[in-house]
PDB file of C-alpha atoms in Angstrom:
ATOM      1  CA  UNK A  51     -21.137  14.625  30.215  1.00 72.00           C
ATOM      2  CA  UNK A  52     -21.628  13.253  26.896  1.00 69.00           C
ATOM      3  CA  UNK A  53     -18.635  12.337  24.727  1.00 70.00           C
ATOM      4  CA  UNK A  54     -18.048  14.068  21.473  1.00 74.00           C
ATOM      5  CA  UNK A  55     -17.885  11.082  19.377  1.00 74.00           C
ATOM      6  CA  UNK A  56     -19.974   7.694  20.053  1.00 77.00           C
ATOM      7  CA  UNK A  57     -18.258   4.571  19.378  1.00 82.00           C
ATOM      8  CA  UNK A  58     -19.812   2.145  17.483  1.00 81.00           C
ATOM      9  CA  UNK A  59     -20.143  -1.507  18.717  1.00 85.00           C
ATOM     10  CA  UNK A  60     -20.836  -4.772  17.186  1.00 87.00           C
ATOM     11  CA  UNK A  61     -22.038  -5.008  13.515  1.00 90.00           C
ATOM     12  CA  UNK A  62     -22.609  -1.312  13.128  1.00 87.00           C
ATOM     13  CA  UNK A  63     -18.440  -0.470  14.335  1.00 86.00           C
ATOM     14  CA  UNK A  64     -18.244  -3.326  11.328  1.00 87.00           C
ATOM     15  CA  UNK A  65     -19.875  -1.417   8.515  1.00 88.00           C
ATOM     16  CA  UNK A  66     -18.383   2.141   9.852  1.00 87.00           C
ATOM     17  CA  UNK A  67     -14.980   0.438   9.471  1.00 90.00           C
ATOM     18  CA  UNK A  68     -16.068  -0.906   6.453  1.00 92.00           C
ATOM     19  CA  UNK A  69     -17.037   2.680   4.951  1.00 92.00           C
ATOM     20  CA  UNK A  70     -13.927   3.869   6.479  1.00 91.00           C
ATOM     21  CA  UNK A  71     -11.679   1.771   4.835  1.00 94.00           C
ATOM     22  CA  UNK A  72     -13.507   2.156   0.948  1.00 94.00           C
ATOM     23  CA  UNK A  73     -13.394   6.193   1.760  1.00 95.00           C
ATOM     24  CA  UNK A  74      -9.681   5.640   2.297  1.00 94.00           C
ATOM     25  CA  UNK A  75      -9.455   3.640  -0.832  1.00 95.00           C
ATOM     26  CA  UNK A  76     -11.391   6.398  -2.771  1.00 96.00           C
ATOM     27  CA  UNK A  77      -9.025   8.960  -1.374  1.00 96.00           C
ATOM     28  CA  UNK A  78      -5.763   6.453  -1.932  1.00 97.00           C
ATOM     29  CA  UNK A  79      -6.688   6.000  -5.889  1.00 97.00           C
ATOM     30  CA  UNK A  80      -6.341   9.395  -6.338  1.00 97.00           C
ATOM     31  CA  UNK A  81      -2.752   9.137  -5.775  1.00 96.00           C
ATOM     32  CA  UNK A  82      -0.722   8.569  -9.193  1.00 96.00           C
ATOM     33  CA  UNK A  83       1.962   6.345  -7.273  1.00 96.00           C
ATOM     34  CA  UNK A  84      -0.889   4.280  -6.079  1.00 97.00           C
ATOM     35  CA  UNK A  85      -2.442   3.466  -9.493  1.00 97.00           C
ATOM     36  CA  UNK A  86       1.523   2.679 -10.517  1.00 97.00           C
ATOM     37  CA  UNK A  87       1.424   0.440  -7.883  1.00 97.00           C
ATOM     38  CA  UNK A  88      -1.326  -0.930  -8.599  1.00 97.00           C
ATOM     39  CA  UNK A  89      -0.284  -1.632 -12.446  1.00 97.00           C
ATOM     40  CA  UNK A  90       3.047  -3.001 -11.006  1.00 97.00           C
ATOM     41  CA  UNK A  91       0.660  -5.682  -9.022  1.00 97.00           C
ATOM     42  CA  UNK A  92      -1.637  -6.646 -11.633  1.00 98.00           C
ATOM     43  CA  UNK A  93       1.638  -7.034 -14.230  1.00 97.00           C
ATOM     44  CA  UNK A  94       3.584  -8.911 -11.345  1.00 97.00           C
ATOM     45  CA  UNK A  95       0.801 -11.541 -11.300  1.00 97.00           C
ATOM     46  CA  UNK A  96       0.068 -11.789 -14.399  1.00 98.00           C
ATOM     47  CA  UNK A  97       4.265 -12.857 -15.216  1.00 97.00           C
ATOM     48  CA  UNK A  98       4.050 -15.641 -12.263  1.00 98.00           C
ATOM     49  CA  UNK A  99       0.871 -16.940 -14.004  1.00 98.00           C
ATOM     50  CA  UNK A 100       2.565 -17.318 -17.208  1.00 97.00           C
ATOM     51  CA  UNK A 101       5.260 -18.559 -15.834  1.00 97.00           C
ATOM     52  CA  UNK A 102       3.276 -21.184 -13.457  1.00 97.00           C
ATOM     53  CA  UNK A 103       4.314 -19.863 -10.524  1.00 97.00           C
ATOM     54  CA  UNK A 104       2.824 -21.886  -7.269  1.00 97.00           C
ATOM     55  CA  UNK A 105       0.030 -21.014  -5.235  1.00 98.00           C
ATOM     56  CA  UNK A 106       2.403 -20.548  -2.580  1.00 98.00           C
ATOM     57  CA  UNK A 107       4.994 -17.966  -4.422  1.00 98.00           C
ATOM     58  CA  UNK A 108       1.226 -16.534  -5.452  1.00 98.00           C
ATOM     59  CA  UNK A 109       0.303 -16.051  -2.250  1.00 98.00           C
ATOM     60  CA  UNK A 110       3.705 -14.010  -1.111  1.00 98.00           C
ATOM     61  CA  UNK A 111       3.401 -12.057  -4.026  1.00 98.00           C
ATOM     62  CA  UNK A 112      -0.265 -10.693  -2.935  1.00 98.00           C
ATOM     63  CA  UNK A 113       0.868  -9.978   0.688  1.00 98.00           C
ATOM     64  CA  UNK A 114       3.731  -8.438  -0.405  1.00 98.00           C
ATOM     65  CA  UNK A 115       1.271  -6.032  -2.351  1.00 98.00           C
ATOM     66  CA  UNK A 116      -1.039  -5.339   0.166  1.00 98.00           C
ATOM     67  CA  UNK A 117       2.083  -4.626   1.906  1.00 98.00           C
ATOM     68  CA  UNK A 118       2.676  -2.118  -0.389  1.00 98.00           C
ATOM     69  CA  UNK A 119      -0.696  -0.527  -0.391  1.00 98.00           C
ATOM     70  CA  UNK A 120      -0.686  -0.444   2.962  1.00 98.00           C
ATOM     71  CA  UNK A 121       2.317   1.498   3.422  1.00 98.00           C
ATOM     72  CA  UNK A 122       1.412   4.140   0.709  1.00 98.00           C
ATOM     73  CA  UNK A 123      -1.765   4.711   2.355  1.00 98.00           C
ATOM     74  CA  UNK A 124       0.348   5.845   5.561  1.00 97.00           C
ATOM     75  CA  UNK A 125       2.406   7.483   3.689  1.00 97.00           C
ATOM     76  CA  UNK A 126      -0.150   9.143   2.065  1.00 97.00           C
ATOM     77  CA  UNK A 127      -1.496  10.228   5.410  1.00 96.00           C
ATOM     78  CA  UNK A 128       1.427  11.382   6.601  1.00 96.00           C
ATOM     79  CA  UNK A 129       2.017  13.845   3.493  1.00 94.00           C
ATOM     80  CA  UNK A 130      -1.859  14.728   4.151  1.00 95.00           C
ATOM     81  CA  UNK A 131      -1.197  15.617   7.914  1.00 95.00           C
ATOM     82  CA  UNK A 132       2.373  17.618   7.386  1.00 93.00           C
ATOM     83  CA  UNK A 133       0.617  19.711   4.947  1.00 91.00           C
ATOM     84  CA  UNK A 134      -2.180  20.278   7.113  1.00 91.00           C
ATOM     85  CA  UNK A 135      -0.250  20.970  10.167  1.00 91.00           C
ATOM     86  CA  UNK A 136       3.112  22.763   8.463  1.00 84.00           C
ATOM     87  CA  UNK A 137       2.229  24.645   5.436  1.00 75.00           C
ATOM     88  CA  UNK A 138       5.346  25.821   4.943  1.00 82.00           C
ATOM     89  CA  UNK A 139       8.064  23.978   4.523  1.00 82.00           C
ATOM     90  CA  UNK A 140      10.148  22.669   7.414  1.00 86.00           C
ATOM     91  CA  UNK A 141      12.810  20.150   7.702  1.00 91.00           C
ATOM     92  CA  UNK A 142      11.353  18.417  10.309  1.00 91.00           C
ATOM     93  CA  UNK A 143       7.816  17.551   7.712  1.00 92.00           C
ATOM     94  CA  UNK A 144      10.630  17.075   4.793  1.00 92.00           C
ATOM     95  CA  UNK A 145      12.170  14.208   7.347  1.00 95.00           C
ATOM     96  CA  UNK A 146       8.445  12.864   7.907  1.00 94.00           C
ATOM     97  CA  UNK A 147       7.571  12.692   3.724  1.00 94.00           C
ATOM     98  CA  UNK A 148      11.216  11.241   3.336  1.00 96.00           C
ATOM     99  CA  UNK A 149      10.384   8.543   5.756  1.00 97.00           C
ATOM    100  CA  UNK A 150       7.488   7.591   4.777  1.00 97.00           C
ATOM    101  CA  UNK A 151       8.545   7.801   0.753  1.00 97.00           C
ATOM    102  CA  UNK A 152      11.578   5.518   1.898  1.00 98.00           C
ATOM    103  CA  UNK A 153       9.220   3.037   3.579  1.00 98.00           C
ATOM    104  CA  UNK A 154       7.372   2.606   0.357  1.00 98.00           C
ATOM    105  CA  UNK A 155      10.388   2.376  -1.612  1.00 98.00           C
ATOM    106  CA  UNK A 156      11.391  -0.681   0.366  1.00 98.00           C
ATOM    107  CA  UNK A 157       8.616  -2.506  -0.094  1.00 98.00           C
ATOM    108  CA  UNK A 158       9.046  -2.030  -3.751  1.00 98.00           C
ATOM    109  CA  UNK A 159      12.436  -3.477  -3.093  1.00 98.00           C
ATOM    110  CA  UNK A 160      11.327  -6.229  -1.754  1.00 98.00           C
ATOM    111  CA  UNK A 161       8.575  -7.049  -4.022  1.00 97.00           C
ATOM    112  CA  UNK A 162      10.631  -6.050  -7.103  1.00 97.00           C
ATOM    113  CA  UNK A 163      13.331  -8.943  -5.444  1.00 98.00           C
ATOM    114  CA  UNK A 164      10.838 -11.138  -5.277  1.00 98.00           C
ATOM    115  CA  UNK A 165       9.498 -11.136  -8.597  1.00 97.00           C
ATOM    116  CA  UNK A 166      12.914 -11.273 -10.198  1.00 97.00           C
ATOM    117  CA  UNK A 167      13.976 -13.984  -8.303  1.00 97.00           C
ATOM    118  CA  UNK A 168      10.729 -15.942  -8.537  1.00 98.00           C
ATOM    119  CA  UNK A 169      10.453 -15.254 -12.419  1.00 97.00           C
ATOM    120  CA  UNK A 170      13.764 -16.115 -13.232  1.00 97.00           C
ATOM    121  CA  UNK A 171      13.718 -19.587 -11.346  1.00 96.00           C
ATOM    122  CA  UNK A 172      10.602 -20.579 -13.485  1.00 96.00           C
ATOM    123  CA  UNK A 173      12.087 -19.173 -16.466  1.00 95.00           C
ATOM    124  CA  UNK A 174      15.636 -20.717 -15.194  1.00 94.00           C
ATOM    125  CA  UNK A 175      14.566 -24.523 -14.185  1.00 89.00           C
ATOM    126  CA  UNK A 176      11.130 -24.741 -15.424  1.00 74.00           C
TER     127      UNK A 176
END
């Protein structure tokens, strides 16, 4: 018997994940808190440029993004499969879109901590 899907292997699995990923990014843009995001990134590092911010505090700033992304791309899937699955409305897909809006929101916490505190030390002690 013959499975339904083949898996890929080796550098063909590589450019299917690759297509995979820039399908999800298509589908991702889309998303009006994504390009806010996005804007939020782009201004971020702009502000610890002009404030000569170090590679390093650079560096956390970008994961801390793609953090971000990350987690609005589940939650994006997560709001894609409730409405799939539940239609209607029901608490428990209200508790799953919660979650997963809560999840981004901490991130955005944490990156809006971040930038605060890394702007105002340059801006504090130069």
């Amino acid at each position: 018997m013959k499975p339904a899907v083949t898996k890929l292997t080796g550098i063909s699995h590589f450019f299917a994940a690759a297509s995979y990923s820039l399908g999800g990014f298509k589908r991702l843009i889309k998303e009006a808190a994504f390009r806010q995001e996005l804007l939020f990134a782009a201004v971020a590092l702009i502000l610890l440029l002009a404030v000569g911010a170090t590679l390093v505090e650079l560096m956390v700033a970008v994961v801390l993004f793609l953090i971000v992304f990350a987690i609005e791309a589940l939650n994006t899937a997560i709001e894609e499969v409730i409405d799939r699955i539940s239609p209607e409305i029901s608490s428990v897909g209200k508790h799953a879109k919660d979650l997963g809006s809560f999840a981004v929101l901490c991130m955005l916490a944490a990156c809006g901590i971040f930038m605060l505190f890394t702007i105002g030390k340059h801006l504090m002690f130069g």
